[in-house]
Amino acid sequence: MSNFRNRPADNYINEANWQQLYLLTKHWKSDLLFYKDDLRFLHQLIKKYLLWISKKENVDLVKEIEISLLVVDKQCTNLLEKTTSHLHHLTELIENPFAYDSHKFRAEHAALEDSLAQFVKDFRKNRKEVFSITEYIIDGEQLVKQYTNLAH
């Protein structure tokens, strides 16, 4: 899951100061907000093409991917909440280094990072599926329309 990790060294979480971890976490939050916007776009894309679908199997494909997108959307929302809370805790740690157990906090930071890495994998897989399915549907539906136009 190292594809999301944004640290210069393997032991970064244990060696970084609170300000460095705060900046990293702000970066994560920014990325999550971007993913949230992209999810909104993917939902709109699906809704747009749902109107043009005439084949039952295509409707079923779209419903499946929409459900999958809703799961990833919820995952993103939960991570945004956790990241916001984590930023709040980091602010408290910067102001008072003894506010939390340092080792426990760093373990939570690592767990959040792992959750973010999994989310990015899930998001990318979902995004790829949305584009594949919309391309498949567009191609299939265009053939149906062409045959319908030839018949008339």
PDB file of C-alpha atoms in Angstrom:
ATOM      1  CA  MET A   1       0.000   0.000   0.000  1.00  0.00           C
ATOM      2  CA  SER A   2       2.975   2.272  -0.377  1.00  0.00           C
ATOM      3  CA  ASN A   3       1.478   3.944  -3.461  1.00  0.00           C
ATOM      4  CA  PHE A   4      -0.072   6.727  -1.328  1.00  0.00           C
ATOM      5  CA  ARG A   5       2.651   7.155   1.232  1.00  0.00           C
ATOM      6  CA  ASN A   6       4.091  10.581   0.948  1.00  0.00           C
ATOM      7  CA  ARG A   7       7.054  10.380   3.216  1.00  0.00           C
ATOM      8  CA  PRO A   8      10.734  10.707   2.459  1.00  0.00           C
ATOM      9  CA  ALA A   9      11.826   7.765   4.610  1.00  0.00           C
ATOM     10  CA  ASP A  10      10.412   4.522   5.944  1.00  0.00           C
ATOM     11  CA  ASN A  11      10.536   5.667   9.559  1.00  0.00           C
ATOM     12  CA  TYR A  12       9.118   9.113   8.839  1.00  0.00           C
ATOM     13  CA  ILE A  13       6.057   8.782  11.080  1.00  0.00           C
ATOM     14  CA  ASN A  14       8.241   8.027  14.096  1.00  0.00           C
ATOM     15  CA  GLU A  15      10.863  10.685  13.344  1.00  0.00           C
ATOM     16  CA  ALA A  16       8.806  13.597  11.990  1.00  0.00           C
ATOM     17  CA  ASN A  17       7.877  16.445  14.281  1.00  0.00           C
ATOM     18  CA  TRP A  18       4.253  17.465  14.824  1.00  0.00           C
ATOM     19  CA  GLN A  19       4.420  20.312  12.284  1.00  0.00           C
ATOM     20  CA  GLN A  20       5.684  17.940   9.578  1.00  0.00           C
ATOM     21  CA  LEU A  21       2.918  15.448  10.334  1.00  0.00           C
ATOM     22  CA  TYR A  22       0.413  18.310  10.325  1.00  0.00           C
ATOM     23  CA  LEU A  23       1.532  19.369   6.824  1.00  0.00           C
ATOM     24  CA  LEU A  24       1.350  15.786   5.590  1.00  0.00           C
ATOM     25  CA  THR A  25      -2.142  15.395   7.032  1.00  0.00           C
ATOM     26  CA  LYS A  26      -3.258  18.711   5.447  1.00  0.00           C
ATOM     27  CA  HIS A  27      -2.032  17.293   2.129  1.00  0.00           C
ATOM     28  CA  TRP A  28      -4.122  14.160   2.725  1.00  0.00           C
ATOM     29  CA  LYS A  29      -7.185  16.255   3.451  1.00  0.00           C
ATOM     30  CA  SER A  30      -6.650  18.260   0.278  1.00  0.00           C
ATOM     31  CA  ASP A  31      -6.359  15.034  -1.725  1.00  0.00           C
ATOM     32  CA  LEU A  32      -9.517  13.655  -0.149  1.00  0.00           C
ATOM     33  CA  LEU A  33     -11.435  16.815  -1.059  1.00  0.00           C
ATOM     34  CA  PHE A  34     -10.237  16.393  -4.642  1.00  0.00           C
ATOM     35  CA  TYR A  35     -11.376  12.754  -4.644  1.00  0.00           C
ATOM     36  CA  LYS A  36     -14.738  13.848  -3.224  1.00  0.00           C
ATOM     37  CA  ASP A  37     -15.180  16.238  -6.176  1.00  0.00           C
ATOM     38  CA  ASP A  38     -14.130  13.513  -8.600  1.00  0.00           C
ATOM     39  CA  LEU A  39     -16.670  11.139  -7.065  1.00  0.00           C
ATOM     40  CA  ARG A  40     -19.352  13.775  -7.594  1.00  0.00           C
ATOM     41  CA  PHE A  41     -18.317  13.930 -11.266  1.00  0.00           C
ATOM     42  CA  LEU A  42     -18.474  10.131 -11.602  1.00  0.00           C
ATOM     43  CA  HIS A  43     -21.988  10.081 -10.116  1.00  0.00           C
ATOM     44  CA  GLN A  44     -23.075  12.756 -12.600  1.00  0.00           C
ATOM     45  CA  LEU A  45     -21.493  10.829 -15.473  1.00  0.00           C
ATOM     46  CA  ILE A  46     -23.437   7.715 -14.544  1.00  0.00           C
ATOM     47  CA  LYS A  47     -26.701   9.659 -14.202  1.00  0.00           C
ATOM     48  CA  LYS A  48     -26.131  11.261 -17.595  1.00  0.00           C
ATOM     49  CA  TYR A  49     -25.666   7.967 -19.405  1.00  0.00           C
ATOM     50  CA  LEU A  50     -28.410   6.196 -17.491  1.00  0.00           C
ATOM     51  CA  LEU A  51     -30.932   8.298 -19.431  1.00  0.00           C
ATOM     52  CA  TRP A  52     -29.757   6.872 -22.761  1.00  0.00           C
ATOM     53  CA  ILE A  53     -29.653   3.210 -21.828  1.00  0.00           C
ATOM     54  CA  SER A  54     -32.087   0.907 -23.552  1.00  0.00           C
ATOM     55  CA  LYS A  55     -30.576  -2.541 -22.796  1.00  0.00           C
ATOM     56  CA  LYS A  56     -31.507  -4.245 -19.503  1.00  0.00           C
ATOM     57  CA  GLU A  57     -28.013  -5.677 -18.957  1.00  0.00           C
ATOM     58  CA  ASN A  58     -26.530  -2.174 -19.264  1.00  0.00           C
ATOM     59  CA  VAL A  59     -28.935  -0.860 -16.634  1.00  0.00           C
ATOM     60  CA  ASP A  60     -27.791  -3.647 -14.317  1.00  0.00           C
ATOM     61  CA  LEU A  61     -24.121  -2.784 -14.948  1.00  0.00           C
ATOM     62  CA  VAL A  62     -24.758   0.850 -14.119  1.00  0.00           C
ATOM     63  CA  LYS A  63     -26.640  -0.043 -10.940  1.00  0.00           C
ATOM     64  CA  GLU A  64     -23.725  -2.225  -9.799  1.00  0.00           C
ATOM     65  CA  ILE A  65     -21.148   0.487 -10.374  1.00  0.00           C
ATOM     66  CA  GLU A  66     -23.379   3.102  -8.730  1.00  0.00           C
ATOM     67  CA  ILE A  67     -23.606   0.952  -5.590  1.00  0.00           C
ATOM     68  CA  SER A  68     -19.844   0.482  -5.656  1.00  0.00           C
ATOM     69  CA  LEU A  69     -19.363   4.238  -6.043  1.00  0.00           C
ATOM     70  CA  LEU A  70     -21.623   4.896  -3.064  1.00  0.00           C
ATOM     71  CA  VAL A  71     -19.407   2.623  -0.948  1.00  0.00           C
ATOM     72  CA  VAL A  72     -16.262   4.488  -2.028  1.00  0.00           C
ATOM     73  CA  ASP A  73     -18.052   7.804  -1.469  1.00  0.00           C
ATOM     74  CA  LYS A  74     -18.887   6.778   2.104  1.00  0.00           C
ATOM     75  CA  GLN A  75     -15.292   5.631   2.577  1.00  0.00           C
ATOM     76  CA  CYS A  76     -14.096   9.081   1.439  1.00  0.00           C
ATOM     77  CA  THR A  77     -16.504  10.883   3.764  1.00  0.00           C
ATOM     78  CA  ASN A  78     -15.372   8.783   6.731  1.00  0.00           C
ATOM     79  CA  LEU A  79     -11.715   9.426   5.922  1.00  0.00           C
ATOM     80  CA  LEU A  80     -12.366  13.161   5.640  1.00  0.00           C
ATOM     81  CA  GLU A  81     -13.939  13.112   9.102  1.00  0.00           C
ATOM     82  CA  LYS A  82     -11.031  11.106  10.548  1.00  0.00           C
ATOM     83  CA  THR A  83      -8.481  13.364   8.856  1.00  0.00           C
ATOM     84  CA  THR A  84     -10.175  16.502  10.165  1.00  0.00           C
ATOM     85  CA  SER A  85     -10.209  15.041  13.664  1.00  0.00           C
ATOM     86  CA  HIS A  86      -6.574  14.011  13.275  1.00  0.00           C
ATOM     87  CA  LEU A  87      -5.645  17.571  12.246  1.00  0.00           C
ATOM     88  CA  HIS A  88      -7.407  18.856  15.351  1.00  0.00           C
ATOM     89  CA  HIS A  89      -5.385  16.467  17.525  1.00  0.00           C
ATOM     90  CA  LEU A  90      -2.181  17.524  15.777  1.00  0.00           C
ATOM     91  CA  THR A  91      -2.996  21.166  16.493  1.00  0.00           C
ATOM     92  CA  GLU A  92      -3.416  20.292  20.162  1.00  0.00           C
ATOM     93  CA  LEU A  93      -0.110  18.392  20.122  1.00  0.00           C
ATOM     94  CA  ILE A  94       1.691  21.355  18.558  1.00  0.00           C
ATOM     95  CA  GLU A  95       0.300  23.616  21.280  1.00  0.00           C
ATOM     96  CA  ASN A  96       0.833  21.070  24.068  1.00  0.00           C
ATOM     97  CA  PRO A  97       3.220  18.181  23.241  1.00  0.00           C
ATOM     98  CA  PHE A  98       1.937  16.225  26.251  1.00  0.00           C
ATOM     99  CA  ALA A  99      -1.733  16.324  25.197  1.00  0.00           C
ATOM    100  CA  TYR A 100      -1.645  12.752  23.798  1.00  0.00           C
ATOM    101  CA  ASP A 101       0.482   9.641  24.075  1.00  0.00           C
ATOM    102  CA  SER A 102       3.062  10.164  21.310  1.00  0.00           C
ATOM    103  CA  HIS A 103       3.439   6.464  20.414  1.00  0.00           C
ATOM    104  CA  LYS A 104      -0.315   5.870  20.334  1.00  0.00           C
ATOM    105  CA  PHE A 105      -0.845   8.982  18.230  1.00  0.00           C
ATOM    106  CA  ARG A 106       1.857   7.977  15.727  1.00  0.00           C
ATOM    107  CA  ALA A 107       0.320   4.498  15.462  1.00  0.00           C
ATOM    108  CA  GLU A 108      -3.066   6.120  14.717  1.00  0.00           C
ATOM    109  CA  HIS A 109      -1.349   8.302  12.113  1.00  0.00           C
ATOM    110  CA  ALA A 110       0.106   5.217  10.430  1.00  0.00           C
ATOM    111  CA  ALA A 111      -3.311   3.502  10.501  1.00  0.00           C
ATOM    112  CA  LEU A 112      -4.926   6.571   8.914  1.00  0.00           C
ATOM    113  CA  GLU A 113      -2.268   6.544   6.226  1.00  0.00           C
ATOM    114  CA  ASP A 114      -2.934   2.858   5.514  1.00  0.00           C
ATOM    115  CA  SER A 115      -6.679   3.577   5.271  1.00  0.00           C
ATOM    116  CA  LEU A 116      -5.958   6.390   2.830  1.00  0.00           C
ATOM    117  CA  ALA A 117      -3.770   4.100   0.731  1.00  0.00           C
ATOM    118  CA  GLN A 118      -6.572   1.503   0.589  1.00  0.00           C
ATOM    119  CA  PHE A 119      -9.097   4.186  -0.306  1.00  0.00           C
ATOM    120  CA  VAL A 120      -6.938   5.401  -3.203  1.00  0.00           C
ATOM    121  CA  LYS A 121      -6.689   1.836  -4.530  1.00  0.00           C
ATOM    122  CA  ASP A 122     -10.462   1.394  -4.244  1.00  0.00           C
ATOM    123  CA  PHE A 123     -11.135   4.789  -5.801  1.00  0.00           C
ATOM    124  CA  ARG A 124      -8.848   4.145  -8.781  1.00  0.00           C
ATOM    125  CA  LYS A 125     -10.385   0.727  -9.385  1.00  0.00           C
ATOM    126  CA  ASN A 126     -13.874   2.225  -9.235  1.00  0.00           C
ATOM    127  CA  ARG A 127     -13.007   5.132 -11.507  1.00  0.00           C
ATOM    128  CA  LYS A 128     -11.550   2.756 -14.073  1.00  0.00           C
ATOM    129  CA  GLU A 129     -14.710   0.629 -13.916  1.00  0.00           C
ATOM    130  CA  VAL A 130     -16.947   3.667 -14.388  1.00  0.00           C
ATOM    131  CA  PHE A 131     -15.059   4.724 -17.494  1.00  0.00           C
ATOM    132  CA  SER A 132     -14.937   1.172 -18.877  1.00  0.00           C
ATOM    133  CA  ILE A 133     -18.643   0.644 -18.327  1.00  0.00           C
ATOM    134  CA  THR A 134     -19.657   4.017 -19.776  1.00  0.00           C
ATOM    135  CA  GLU A 135     -17.472   3.366 -22.822  1.00  0.00           C
ATOM    136  CA  TYR A 136     -18.970  -0.116 -23.220  1.00  0.00           C
ATOM    137  CA  ILE A 137     -22.504   1.241 -22.861  1.00  0.00           C
ATOM    138  CA  ILE A 138     -21.920   4.116 -25.273  1.00  0.00           C
ATOM    139  CA  ASP A 139     -20.533   1.752 -27.901  1.00  0.00           C
ATOM    140  CA  GLY A 140     -23.334  -0.791 -27.386  1.00  0.00           C
ATOM    141  CA  GLU A 141     -26.110   1.759 -27.322  1.00  0.00           C
ATOM    142  CA  GLN A 142     -24.810   3.449 -30.465  1.00  0.00           C
ATOM    143  CA  LEU A 143     -25.012   0.120 -32.297  1.00  0.00           C
ATOM    144  CA  VAL A 144     -28.632  -0.274 -31.183  1.00  0.00           C
ATOM    145  CA  LYS A 145     -29.444   3.235 -32.442  1.00  0.00           C
ATOM    146  CA  GLN A 146     -27.690   2.594 -35.757  1.00  0.00           C
ATOM    147  CA  TYR A 147     -29.680  -0.615 -36.317  1.00  0.00           C
ATOM    148  CA  THR A 148     -32.888   1.166 -35.336  1.00  0.00           C
ATOM    149  CA  ASN A 149     -32.158   3.981 -37.804  1.00  0.00           C
ATOM    150  CA  LEU A 150     -31.391   1.466 -40.592  1.00  0.00           C
ATOM    151  CA  ALA A 151     -34.674  -0.330 -39.985  1.00  0.00           C
ATOM    152  CA  HIS A 152     -36.696   2.837 -40.498  1.00  0.00           C
TER     153      HIS A 152
END
